CSV table of C-alpha atoms and ligand atoms in Angstrom, one decimal:
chain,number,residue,atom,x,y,z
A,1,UNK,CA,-186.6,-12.8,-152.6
A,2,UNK,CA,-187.8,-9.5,-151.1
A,3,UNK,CA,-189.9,-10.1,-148.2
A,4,UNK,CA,-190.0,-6.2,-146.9
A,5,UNK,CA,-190.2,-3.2,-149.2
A,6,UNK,CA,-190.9,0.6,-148.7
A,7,UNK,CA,-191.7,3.3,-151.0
A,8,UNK,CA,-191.3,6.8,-150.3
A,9,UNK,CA,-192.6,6.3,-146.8
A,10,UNK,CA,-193.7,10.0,-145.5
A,11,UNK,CA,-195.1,10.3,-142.0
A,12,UNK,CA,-195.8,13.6,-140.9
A,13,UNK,CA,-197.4,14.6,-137.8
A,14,UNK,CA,-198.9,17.9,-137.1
A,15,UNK,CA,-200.0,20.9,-138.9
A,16,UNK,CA,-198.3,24.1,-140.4
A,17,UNK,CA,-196.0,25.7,-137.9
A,18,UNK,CA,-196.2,22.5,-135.5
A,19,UNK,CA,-195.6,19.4,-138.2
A,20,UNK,CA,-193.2,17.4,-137.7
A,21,UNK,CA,-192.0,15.3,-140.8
A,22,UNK,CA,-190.5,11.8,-139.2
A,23,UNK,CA,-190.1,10.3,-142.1
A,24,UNK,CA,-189.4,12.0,-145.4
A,25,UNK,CA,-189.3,9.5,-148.3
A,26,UNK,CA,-188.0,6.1,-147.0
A,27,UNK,CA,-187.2,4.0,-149.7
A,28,UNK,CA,-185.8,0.1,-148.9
A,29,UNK,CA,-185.9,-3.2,-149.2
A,30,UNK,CA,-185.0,-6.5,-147.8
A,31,UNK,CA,-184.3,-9.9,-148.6
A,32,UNK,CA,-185.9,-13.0,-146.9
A,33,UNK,CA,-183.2,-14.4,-144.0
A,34,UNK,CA,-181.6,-11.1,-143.5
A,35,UNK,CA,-180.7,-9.3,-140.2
A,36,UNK,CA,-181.1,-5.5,-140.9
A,37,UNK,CA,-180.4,-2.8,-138.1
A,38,UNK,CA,-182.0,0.8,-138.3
A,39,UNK,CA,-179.4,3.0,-136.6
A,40,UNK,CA,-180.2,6.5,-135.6
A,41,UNK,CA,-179.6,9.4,-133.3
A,42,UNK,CA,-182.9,9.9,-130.9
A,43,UNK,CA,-185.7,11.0,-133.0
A,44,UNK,CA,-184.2,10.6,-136.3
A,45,UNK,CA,-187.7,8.5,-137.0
A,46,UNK,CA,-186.7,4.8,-136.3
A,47,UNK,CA,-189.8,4.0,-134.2
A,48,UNK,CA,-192.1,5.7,-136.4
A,49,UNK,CA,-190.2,3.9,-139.4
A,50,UNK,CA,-190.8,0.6,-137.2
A,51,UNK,CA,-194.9,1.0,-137.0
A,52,UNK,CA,-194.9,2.0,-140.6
A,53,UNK,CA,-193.5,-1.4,-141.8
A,54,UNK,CA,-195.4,-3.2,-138.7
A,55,UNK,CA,-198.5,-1.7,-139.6
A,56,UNK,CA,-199.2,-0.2,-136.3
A,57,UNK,CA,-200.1,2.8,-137.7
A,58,UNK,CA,-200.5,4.1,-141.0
A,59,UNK,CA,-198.0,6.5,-143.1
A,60,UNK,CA,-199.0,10.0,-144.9
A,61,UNK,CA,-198.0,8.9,-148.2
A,62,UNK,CA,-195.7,5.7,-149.6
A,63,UNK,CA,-196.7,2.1,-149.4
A,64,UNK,CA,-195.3,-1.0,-147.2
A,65,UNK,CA,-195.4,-4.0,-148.9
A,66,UNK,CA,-194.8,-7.2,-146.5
A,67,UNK,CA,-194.6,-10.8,-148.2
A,68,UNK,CA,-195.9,-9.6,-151.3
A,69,UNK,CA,-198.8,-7.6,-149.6
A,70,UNK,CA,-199.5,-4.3,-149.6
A,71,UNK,CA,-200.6,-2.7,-146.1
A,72,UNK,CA,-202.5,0.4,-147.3
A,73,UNK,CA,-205.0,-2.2,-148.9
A,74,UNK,CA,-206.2,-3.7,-146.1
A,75,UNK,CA,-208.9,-2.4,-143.5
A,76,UNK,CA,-208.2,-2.5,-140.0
A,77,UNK,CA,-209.5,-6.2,-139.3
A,78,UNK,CA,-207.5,-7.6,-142.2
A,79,UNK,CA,-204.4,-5.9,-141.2
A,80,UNK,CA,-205.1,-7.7,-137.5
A,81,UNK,CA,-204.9,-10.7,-138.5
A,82,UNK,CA,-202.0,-10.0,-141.2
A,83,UNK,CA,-199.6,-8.6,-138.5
A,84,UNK,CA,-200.5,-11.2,-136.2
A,85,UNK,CA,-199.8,-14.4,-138.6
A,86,UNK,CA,-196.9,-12.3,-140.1
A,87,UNK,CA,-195.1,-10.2,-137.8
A,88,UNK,CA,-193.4,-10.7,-134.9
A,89,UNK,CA,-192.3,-7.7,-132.5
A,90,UNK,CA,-189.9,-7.6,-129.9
A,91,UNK,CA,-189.8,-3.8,-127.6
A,92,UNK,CA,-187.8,-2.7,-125.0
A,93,UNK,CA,-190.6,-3.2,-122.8
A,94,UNK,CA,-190.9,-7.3,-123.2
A,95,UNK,CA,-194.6,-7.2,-122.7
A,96,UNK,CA,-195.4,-10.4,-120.8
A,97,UNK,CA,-198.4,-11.3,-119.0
A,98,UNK,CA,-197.4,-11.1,-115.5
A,99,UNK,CA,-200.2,-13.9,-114.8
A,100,UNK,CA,-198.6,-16.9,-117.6
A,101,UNK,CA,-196.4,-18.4,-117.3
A,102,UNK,CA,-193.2,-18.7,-119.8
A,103,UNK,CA,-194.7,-20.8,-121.9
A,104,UNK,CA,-198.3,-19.6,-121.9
A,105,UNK,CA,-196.6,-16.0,-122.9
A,106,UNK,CA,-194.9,-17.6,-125.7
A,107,UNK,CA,-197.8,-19.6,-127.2
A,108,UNK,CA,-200.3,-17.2,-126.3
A,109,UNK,CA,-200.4,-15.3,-130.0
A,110,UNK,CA,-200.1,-18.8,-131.7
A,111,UNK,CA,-203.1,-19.5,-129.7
A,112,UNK,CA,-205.3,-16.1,-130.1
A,113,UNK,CA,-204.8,-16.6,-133.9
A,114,UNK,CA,-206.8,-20.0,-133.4
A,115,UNK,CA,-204.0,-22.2,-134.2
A,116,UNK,CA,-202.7,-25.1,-132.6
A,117,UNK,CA,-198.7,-24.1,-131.3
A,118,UNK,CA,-196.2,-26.2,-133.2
A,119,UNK,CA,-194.5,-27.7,-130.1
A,120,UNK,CA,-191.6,-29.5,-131.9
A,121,UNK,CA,-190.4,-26.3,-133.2
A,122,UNK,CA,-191.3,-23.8,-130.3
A,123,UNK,CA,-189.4,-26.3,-128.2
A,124,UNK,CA,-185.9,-26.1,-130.6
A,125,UNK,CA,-186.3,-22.2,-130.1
A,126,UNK,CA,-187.1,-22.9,-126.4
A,127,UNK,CA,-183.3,-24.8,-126.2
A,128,UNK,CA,-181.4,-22.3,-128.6
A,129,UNK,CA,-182.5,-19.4,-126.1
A,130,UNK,CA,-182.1,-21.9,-123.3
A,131,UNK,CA,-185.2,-21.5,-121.5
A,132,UNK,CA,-186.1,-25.0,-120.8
A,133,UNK,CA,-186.0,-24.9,-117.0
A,134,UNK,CA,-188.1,-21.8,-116.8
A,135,UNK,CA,-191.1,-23.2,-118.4
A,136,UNK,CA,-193.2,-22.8,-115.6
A,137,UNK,CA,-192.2,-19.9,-114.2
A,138,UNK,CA,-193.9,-16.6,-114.3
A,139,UNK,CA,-192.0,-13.5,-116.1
A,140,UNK,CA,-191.4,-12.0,-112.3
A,141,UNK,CA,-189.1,-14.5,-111.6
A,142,UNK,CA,-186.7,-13.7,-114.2
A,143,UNK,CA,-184.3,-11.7,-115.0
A,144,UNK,CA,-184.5,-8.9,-117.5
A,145,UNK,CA,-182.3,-10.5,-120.2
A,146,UNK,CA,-184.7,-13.9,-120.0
A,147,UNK,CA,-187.7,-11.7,-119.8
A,148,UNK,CA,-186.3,-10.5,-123.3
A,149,UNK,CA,-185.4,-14.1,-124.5
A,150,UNK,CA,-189.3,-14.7,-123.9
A,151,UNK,CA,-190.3,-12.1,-126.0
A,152,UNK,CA,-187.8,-13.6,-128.5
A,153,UNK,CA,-189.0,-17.0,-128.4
A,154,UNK,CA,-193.1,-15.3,-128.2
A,155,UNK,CA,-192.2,-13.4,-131.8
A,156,UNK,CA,-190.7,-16.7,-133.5
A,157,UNK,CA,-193.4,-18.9,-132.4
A,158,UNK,CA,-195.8,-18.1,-135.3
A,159,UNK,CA,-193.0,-18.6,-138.0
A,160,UNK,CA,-193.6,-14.6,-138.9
A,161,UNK,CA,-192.8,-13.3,-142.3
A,162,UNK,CA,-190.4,-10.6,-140.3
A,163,UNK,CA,-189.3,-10.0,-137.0
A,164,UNK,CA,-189.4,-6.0,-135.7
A,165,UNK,CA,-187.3,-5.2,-133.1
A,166,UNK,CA,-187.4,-2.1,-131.4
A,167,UNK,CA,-184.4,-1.6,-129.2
A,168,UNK,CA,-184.3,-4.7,-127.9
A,169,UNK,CA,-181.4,-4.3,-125.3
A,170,UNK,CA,-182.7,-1.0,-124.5
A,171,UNK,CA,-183.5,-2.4,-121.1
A,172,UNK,CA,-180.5,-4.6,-121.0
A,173,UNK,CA,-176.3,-4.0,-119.5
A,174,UNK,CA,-174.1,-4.6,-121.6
A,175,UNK,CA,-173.3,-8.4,-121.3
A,176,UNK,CA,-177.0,-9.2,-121.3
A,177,UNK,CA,-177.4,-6.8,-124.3
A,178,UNK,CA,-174.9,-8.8,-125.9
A,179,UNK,CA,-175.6,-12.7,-125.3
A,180,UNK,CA,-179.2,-11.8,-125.9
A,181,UNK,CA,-178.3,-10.3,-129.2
A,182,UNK,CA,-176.2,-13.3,-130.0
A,183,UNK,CA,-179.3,-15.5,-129.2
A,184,UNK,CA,-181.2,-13.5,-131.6
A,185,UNK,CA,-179.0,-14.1,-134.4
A,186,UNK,CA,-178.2,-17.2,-133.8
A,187,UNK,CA,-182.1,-18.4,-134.1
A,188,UNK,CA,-182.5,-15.9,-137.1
A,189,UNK,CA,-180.2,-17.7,-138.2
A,190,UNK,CA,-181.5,-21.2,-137.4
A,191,UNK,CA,-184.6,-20.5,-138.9
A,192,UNK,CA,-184.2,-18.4,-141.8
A,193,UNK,CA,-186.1,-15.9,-140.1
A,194,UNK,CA,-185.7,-12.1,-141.5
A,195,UNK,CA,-185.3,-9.6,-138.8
A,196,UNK,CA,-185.4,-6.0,-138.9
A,197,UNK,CA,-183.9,-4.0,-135.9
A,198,UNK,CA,-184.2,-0.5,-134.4
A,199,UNK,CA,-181.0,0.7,-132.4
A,200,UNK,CA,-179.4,3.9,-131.4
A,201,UNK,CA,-176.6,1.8,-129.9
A,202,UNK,CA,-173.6,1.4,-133.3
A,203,UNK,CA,-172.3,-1.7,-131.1
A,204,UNK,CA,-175.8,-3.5,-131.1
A,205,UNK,CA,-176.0,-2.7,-134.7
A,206,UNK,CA,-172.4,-4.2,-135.8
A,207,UNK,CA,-174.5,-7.5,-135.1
A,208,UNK,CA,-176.7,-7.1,-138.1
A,209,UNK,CA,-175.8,-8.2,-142.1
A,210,UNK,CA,-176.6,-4.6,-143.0
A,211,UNK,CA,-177.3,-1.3,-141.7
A,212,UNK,CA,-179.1,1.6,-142.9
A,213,UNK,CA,-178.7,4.7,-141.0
A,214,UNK,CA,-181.7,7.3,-140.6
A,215,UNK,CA,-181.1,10.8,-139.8
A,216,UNK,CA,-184.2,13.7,-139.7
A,217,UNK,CA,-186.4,11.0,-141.4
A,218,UNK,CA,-184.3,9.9,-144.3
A,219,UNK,CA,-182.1,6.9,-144.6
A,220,UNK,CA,-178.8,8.7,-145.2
A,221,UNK,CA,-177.2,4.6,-146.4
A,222,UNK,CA,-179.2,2.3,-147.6
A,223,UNK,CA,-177.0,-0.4,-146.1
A,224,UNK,CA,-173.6,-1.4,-146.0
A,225,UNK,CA,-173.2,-5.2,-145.9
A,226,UNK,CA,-170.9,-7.0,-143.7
A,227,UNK,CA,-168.2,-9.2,-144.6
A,228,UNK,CA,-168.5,-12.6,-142.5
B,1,LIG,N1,-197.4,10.6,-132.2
B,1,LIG,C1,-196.5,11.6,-132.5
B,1,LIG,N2,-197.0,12.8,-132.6
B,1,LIG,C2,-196.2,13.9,-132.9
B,1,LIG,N3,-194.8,13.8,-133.1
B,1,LIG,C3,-194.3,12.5,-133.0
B,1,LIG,C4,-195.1,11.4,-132.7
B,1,LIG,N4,-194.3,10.3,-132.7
B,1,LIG,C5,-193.1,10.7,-133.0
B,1,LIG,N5,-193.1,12.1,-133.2
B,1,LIG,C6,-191.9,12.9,-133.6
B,1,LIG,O1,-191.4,12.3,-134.7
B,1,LIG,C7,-189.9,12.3,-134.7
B,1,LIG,C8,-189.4,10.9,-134.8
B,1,LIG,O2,-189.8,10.2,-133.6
B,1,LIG,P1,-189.4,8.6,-133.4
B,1,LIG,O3,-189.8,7.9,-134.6
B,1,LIG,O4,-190.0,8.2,-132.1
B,1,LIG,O5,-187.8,8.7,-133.3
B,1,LIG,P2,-186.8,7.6,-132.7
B,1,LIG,O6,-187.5,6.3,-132.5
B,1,LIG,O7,-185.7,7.6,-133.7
B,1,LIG,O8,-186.3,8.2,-131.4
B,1,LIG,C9,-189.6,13.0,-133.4
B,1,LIG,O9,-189.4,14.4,-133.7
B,1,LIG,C10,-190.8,12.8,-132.5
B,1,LIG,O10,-190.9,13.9,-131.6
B,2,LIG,MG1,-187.7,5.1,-130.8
Protein backbone atom coordinates (compact mmCIF):
# COMPACT_ATOMS: atom_id res chain seq x y z
CA UNK A 1 0.00 0.00 0.00
CA UNK A 2 1.36 3.47 -0.85
CA UNK A 3 1.28 5.63 1.99
CA UNK A 4 3.55 8.72 0.37
CA UNK A 5 3.39 9.71 -3.28
CA UNK A 6 4.76 12.77 -5.25
CA UNK A 7 4.02 14.06 -8.61
CA UNK A 8 6.18 16.32 -10.49
CA UNK A 9 7.05 18.21 -7.31
CA UNK A 10 8.51 21.74 -8.64
CA UNK A 11 9.59 24.28 -6.08
CA UNK A 12 11.09 27.22 -7.31
CA UNK A 13 12.14 30.16 -5.39
CA UNK A 14 12.79 33.59 -6.87
CA UNK A 15 12.29 35.48 -9.92
CA UNK A 16 14.00 35.65 -13.46
CA UNK A 17 17.76 36.09 -13.12
CA UNK A 18 17.62 35.18 -9.18
CA UNK A 19 15.19 31.82 -9.25
CA UNK A 20 16.40 29.16 -7.98
CA UNK A 21 14.61 25.80 -9.08
CA UNK A 22 15.08 23.30 -5.83
CA UNK A 23 13.13 20.87 -7.02
CA UNK A 24 12.46 20.18 -10.61
CA UNK A 25 9.87 17.36 -11.19
CA UNK A 26 10.07 14.94 -8.19
CA UNK A 27 8.27 12.01 -8.84
CA UNK A 28 8.08 8.96 -6.03
CA UNK A 29 6.46 6.85 -3.99
CA UNK A 30 6.49 4.80 -0.97
CA UNK A 31 5.17 1.83 0.56
CA UNK A 32 3.59 1.67 4.15
CA UNK A 33 6.56 0.11 6.69
CA UNK A 34 9.41 1.25 4.59
CA UNK A 35 12.59 3.11 5.62
CA UNK A 36 13.52 5.48 2.64
CA UNK A 37 16.81 7.76 2.77
CA UNK A 38 17.06 10.99 0.51
CA UNK A 39 20.75 11.31 -0.14
CA UNK A 40 22.24 14.39 -1.63
CA UNK A 41 25.15 16.70 -1.90
CA UNK A 42 24.36 20.21 0.10
CA UNK A 43 21.64 21.96 -1.69
CA UNK A 44 20.67 19.40 -4.09
CA UNK A 45 16.94 20.12 -2.52
CA UNK A 46 16.51 17.47 0.21
CA UNK A 47 15.14 19.91 2.82
CA UNK A 48 12.90 21.65 0.54
CA UNK A 49 11.86 18.11 -0.81
CA UNK A 50 11.30 17.26 3.09
CA UNK A 51 8.65 20.40 3.74
CA UNK A 52 7.02 19.57 0.42
CA UNK A 53 5.94 16.07 1.58
CA UNK A 54 5.60 17.44 5.33
CA UNK A 55 3.45 20.12 4.20
CA UNK A 56 5.47 22.87 5.79
CA UNK A 57 5.25 24.71 2.93
CA UNK A 58 3.71 24.57 -0.23
CA UNK A 59 5.34 23.51 -3.80
CA UNK A 60 5.05 25.61 -7.25
CA UNK A 61 3.45 22.92 -9.12
CA UNK A 62 2.95 18.83 -8.46
CA UNK A 63 0.92 17.37 -5.73
CA UNK A 64 1.76 15.39 -2.34
CA UNK A 65 -0.47 12.92 -1.54
CA UNK A 66 -0.10 11.44 2.18
CA UNK A 67 -2.40 8.42 3.36
CA UNK A 68 -4.56 8.84 0.48
CA UNK A 69 -4.84 12.65 0.92
CA UNK A 70 -3.92 15.24 -1.11
CA UNK A 71 -2.11 18.32 0.55
CA UNK A 72 -2.86 21.06 -2.00
CA UNK A 73 -6.58 20.48 -1.02
CA UNK A 74 -6.52 21.52 2.27
CA UNK A 75 -6.43 25.19 3.75
CA UNK A 76 -4.02 26.07 6.25
CA UNK A 77 -6.14 24.89 9.40
CA UNK A 78 -6.87 21.54 7.88
CA UNK A 79 -3.42 20.84 6.92
CA UNK A 80 -2.60 21.66 10.97
CA UNK A 81 -4.24 19.24 12.21
CA UNK A 82 -3.43 16.63 9.22
CA UNK A 83 0.43 16.99 9.87
CA UNK A 84 -0.07 16.85 13.37
CA UNK A 85 -2.17 13.53 13.62
CA UNK A 86 -0.13 12.26 10.57
CA UNK A 87 3.36 13.22 10.63
CA UNK A 88 6.00 12.94 12.72
CA UNK A 89 9.34 15.01 12.21
CA UNK A 90 12.56 14.47 13.61
CA UNK A 91 15.50 17.67 12.80
CA UNK A 92 18.84 18.07 13.62
CA UNK A 93 17.93 20.49 15.99
CA UNK A 94 15.76 17.99 18.48
CA UNK A 95 13.40 20.70 19.46
CA UNK A 96 12.56 20.03 23.11
CA UNK A 97 11.03 22.26 25.58
CA UNK A 98 13.82 23.07 27.76
CA UNK A 99 10.98 23.49 30.68
CA UNK A 100 9.28 19.46 30.31
CA UNK A 101 10.44 17.10 31.12
CA UNK A 102 11.17 13.79 28.94
CA UNK A 103 8.03 12.69 29.11
CA UNK A 104 5.98 15.92 28.94
CA UNK A 105 8.16 16.58 25.56
CA UNK A 106 7.11 13.34 24.25
CA UNK A 107 3.42 13.46 25.01
CA UNK A 108 3.11 16.95 24.47
CA UNK A 109 1.79 16.77 20.55
CA UNK A 110 -0.50 13.71 21.60
CA UNK A 111 -1.80 16.10 24.09
CA UNK A 112 -2.13 19.56 21.91
CA UNK A 113 -4.15 17.38 19.42
CA UNK A 114 -6.73 16.82 22.38
CA UNK A 115 -6.05 13.19 22.75
CA UNK A 116 -5.47 11.24 25.61
CA UNK A 117 -1.48 9.63 25.16
CA UNK A 118 -1.60 5.89 24.64
CA UNK A 119 0.70 4.98 27.65
CA UNK A 120 1.02 1.18 26.99
CA UNK A 121 2.49 1.93 23.73
CA UNK A 122 4.57 5.19 24.32
CA UNK A 123 6.03 3.26 27.18
CA UNK A 124 7.27 0.01 24.69
CA UNK A 125 8.88 2.95 22.56
CA UNK A 126 10.07 4.49 25.78
CA UNK A 127 12.08 0.77 26.54
CA UNK A 128 13.18 0.10 22.74
CA UNK A 129 15.01 3.62 22.93
CA UNK A 130 15.86 2.95 26.51
CA UNK A 131 14.76 6.03 28.13
CA UNK A 132 13.06 4.73 31.11
CA UNK A 133 15.34 6.24 33.80
CA UNK A 134 15.21 9.61 32.23
CA UNK A 135 11.53 10.15 32.58
CA UNK A 136 11.80 12.93 34.74
CA UNK A 137 14.47 14.62 33.62
CA UNK A 138 14.66 17.81 31.67
CA UNK A 139 16.35 17.70 27.97
CA UNK A 140 19.47 19.67 29.64
CA UNK A 141 20.43 16.91 31.43
CA UNK A 142 21.00 14.73 28.54
CA UNK A 143 23.22 14.07 26.21
CA UNK A 144 22.84 14.90 22.51
CA UNK A 145 22.23 11.34 21.26
CA UNK A 146 19.14 11.00 24.14
CA UNK A 147 18.05 14.44 23.31
CA UNK A 148 17.59 12.90 19.73
CA UNK A 149 16.04 9.47 21.07
CA UNK A 150 13.34 12.00 22.62
CA UNK A 151 12.58 13.54 19.54
CA UNK A 152 12.27 9.86 18.26
CA UNK A 153 10.08 8.64 20.85
CA UNK A 154 7.98 12.57 20.61
CA UNK A 155 7.44 11.73 16.52
CA UNK A 156 6.13 7.96 17.25
CA UNK A 157 3.92 8.80 19.93
CA UNK A 158 0.97 9.80 17.77
CA UNK A 159 1.15 6.58 15.55
CA UNK A 160 1.97 9.10 12.42
CA UNK A 161 1.15 7.95 8.93
CA UNK A 162 5.15 8.81 8.19
CA UNK A 163 7.95 9.76 9.96
CA UNK A 164 10.35 12.83 8.35
CA UNK A 165 13.64 12.96 9.31
CA UNK A 166 15.80 15.62 8.54
CA UNK A 167 19.42 14.77 9.19
CA UNK A 168 18.91 13.27 12.24
CA UNK A 169 22.60 12.67 13.29
CA UNK A 170 23.48 15.88 11.91
CA UNK A 171 24.26 16.87 15.45
CA UNK A 172 25.48 13.47 16.45
CA UNK A 173 29.61 11.68 16.38
CA UNK A 174 29.72 8.92 14.86
CA UNK A 175 28.86 6.19 17.46
CA UNK A 176 25.94 8.14 18.65
CA UNK A 177 24.94 8.72 14.96
CA UNK A 178 25.00 5.19 14.64
CA UNK A 179 23.22 3.42 17.74
CA UNK A 180 20.64 6.24 17.43
CA UNK A 181 20.13 5.21 13.87
CA UNK A 182 19.90 1.61 14.93
CA UNK A 183 17.17 2.69 17.51
CA UNK A 184 15.35 4.22 14.70
CA UNK A 185 15.12 1.29 12.68
CA UNK A 186 14.71 -0.95 15.10
CA UNK A 187 11.17 0.82 16.34
CA UNK A 188 10.25 1.46 12.58
CA UNK A 189 10.61 -1.58 12.55
CA UNK A 190 8.64 -2.65 15.72
CA UNK A 191 5.87 -0.64 14.68
CA UNK A 192 5.45 -0.81 11.14
CA UNK A 193 6.08 2.71 10.98
CA UNK A 194 7.21 4.22 7.49
CA UNK A 195 10.01 6.62 7.68
CA UNK A 196 11.40 8.79 5.21
CA UNK A 197 15.00 10.26 5.83
CA UNK A 198 17.14 13.26 4.65
CA UNK A 199 20.97 12.64 4.69
CA UNK A 200 24.03 13.89 3.05
CA UNK A 201 26.04 11.30 5.06
CA UNK A 202 26.11 7.67 2.33
CA UNK A 203 26.91 5.76 5.68
CA UNK A 204 23.63 7.01 7.52
CA UNK A 205 21.83 6.22 4.37
CA UNK A 206 23.22 2.38 4.00
CA UNK A 207 20.73 2.09 7.01
CA UNK A 208 17.58 2.65 4.93
CA UNK A 209 15.59 -0.29 2.62
CA UNK A 210 15.98 2.14 -0.32
CA UNK A 211 17.62 5.18 -1.41
CA UNK A 212 16.88 7.76 -3.86
CA UNK A 213 19.52 10.08 -4.60
CA UNK A 214 18.69 13.89 -5.50
CA UNK A 215 21.01 15.98 -7.31
CA UNK A 216 20.11 19.91 -8.57
CA UNK A 217 16.48 19.08 -7.61
CA UNK A 218 15.90 15.82 -9.37
CA UNK A 219 16.01 12.32 -8.02
CA UNK A 220 18.75 11.00 -10.27
CA UNK A 221 17.49 6.92 -8.68
CA UNK A 222 14.48 6.36 -7.76
CA UNK A 223 15.69 3.83 -5.22
CA UNK A 224 17.81 0.92 -5.07
CA UNK A 225 16.54 -1.69 -2.54
CA UNK A 226 18.69 -3.50 -0.20
CA UNK A 227 19.10 -7.01 0.06
CA UNK A 228 18.67 -8.08 3.98
N1 LIG B 1 13.60 29.89 1.34
C1 LIG B 1 14.46 29.85 0.30
N2 LIG B 1 14.61 30.92 -0.52
C2 LIG B 1 15.46 30.89 -1.57
N3 LIG B 1 16.22 29.81 -1.90
C3 LIG B 1 16.12 28.73 -1.11
C4 LIG B 1 15.24 28.68 0.03
N4 LIG B 1 15.34 27.45 0.62
C5 LIG B 1 16.24 26.77 -0.13
N5 LIG B 1 16.71 27.53 -1.16
C6 LIG B 1 17.67 27.09 -2.19
O1 LIG B 1 17.18 25.90 -2.78
C7 LIG B 1 18.23 24.97 -3.01
C8 LIG B 1 17.96 23.69 -2.24
O2 LIG B 1 18.04 23.95 -0.85
P1 LIG B 1 17.78 22.83 0.28
O3 LIG B 1 16.53 22.13 -0.03
O4 LIG B 1 17.89 23.49 1.61
O5 LIG B 1 19.02 21.85 0.04
P2 LIG B 1 19.63 20.71 0.98
O6 LIG B 1 18.70 20.47 2.12
O7 LIG B 1 19.80 19.54 0.08
O8 LIG B 1 20.97 21.23 1.44
C9 LIG B 1 19.51 25.69 -2.59
O9 LIG B 1 20.08 26.28 -3.74
C10 LIG B 1 19.02 26.72 -1.61
O10 LIG B 1 19.90 27.82 -1.57
MG1 LIG C 1 19.00 20.52 4.22
Amino acid sequence: MKILETKDLQKIYGKGETEIRALDGVSFSVEKGEFVAIVGTSGSGKSTLLHMIGGLDVPSSGKVTVDGQELSHMNDEELTIFRRRNIGFVFQQYNLVHMLNVWENIVLPVRLDGRKPQKKYIHSIIRILGLEEKMESLPSALSGGQQQRVAIARALAAKPAILLADEPTGNLDSKTSQDVMGLLKMTGRQFHQTIVMITHNEEIAQTADRILRIEDGRLRSSGEVRAW
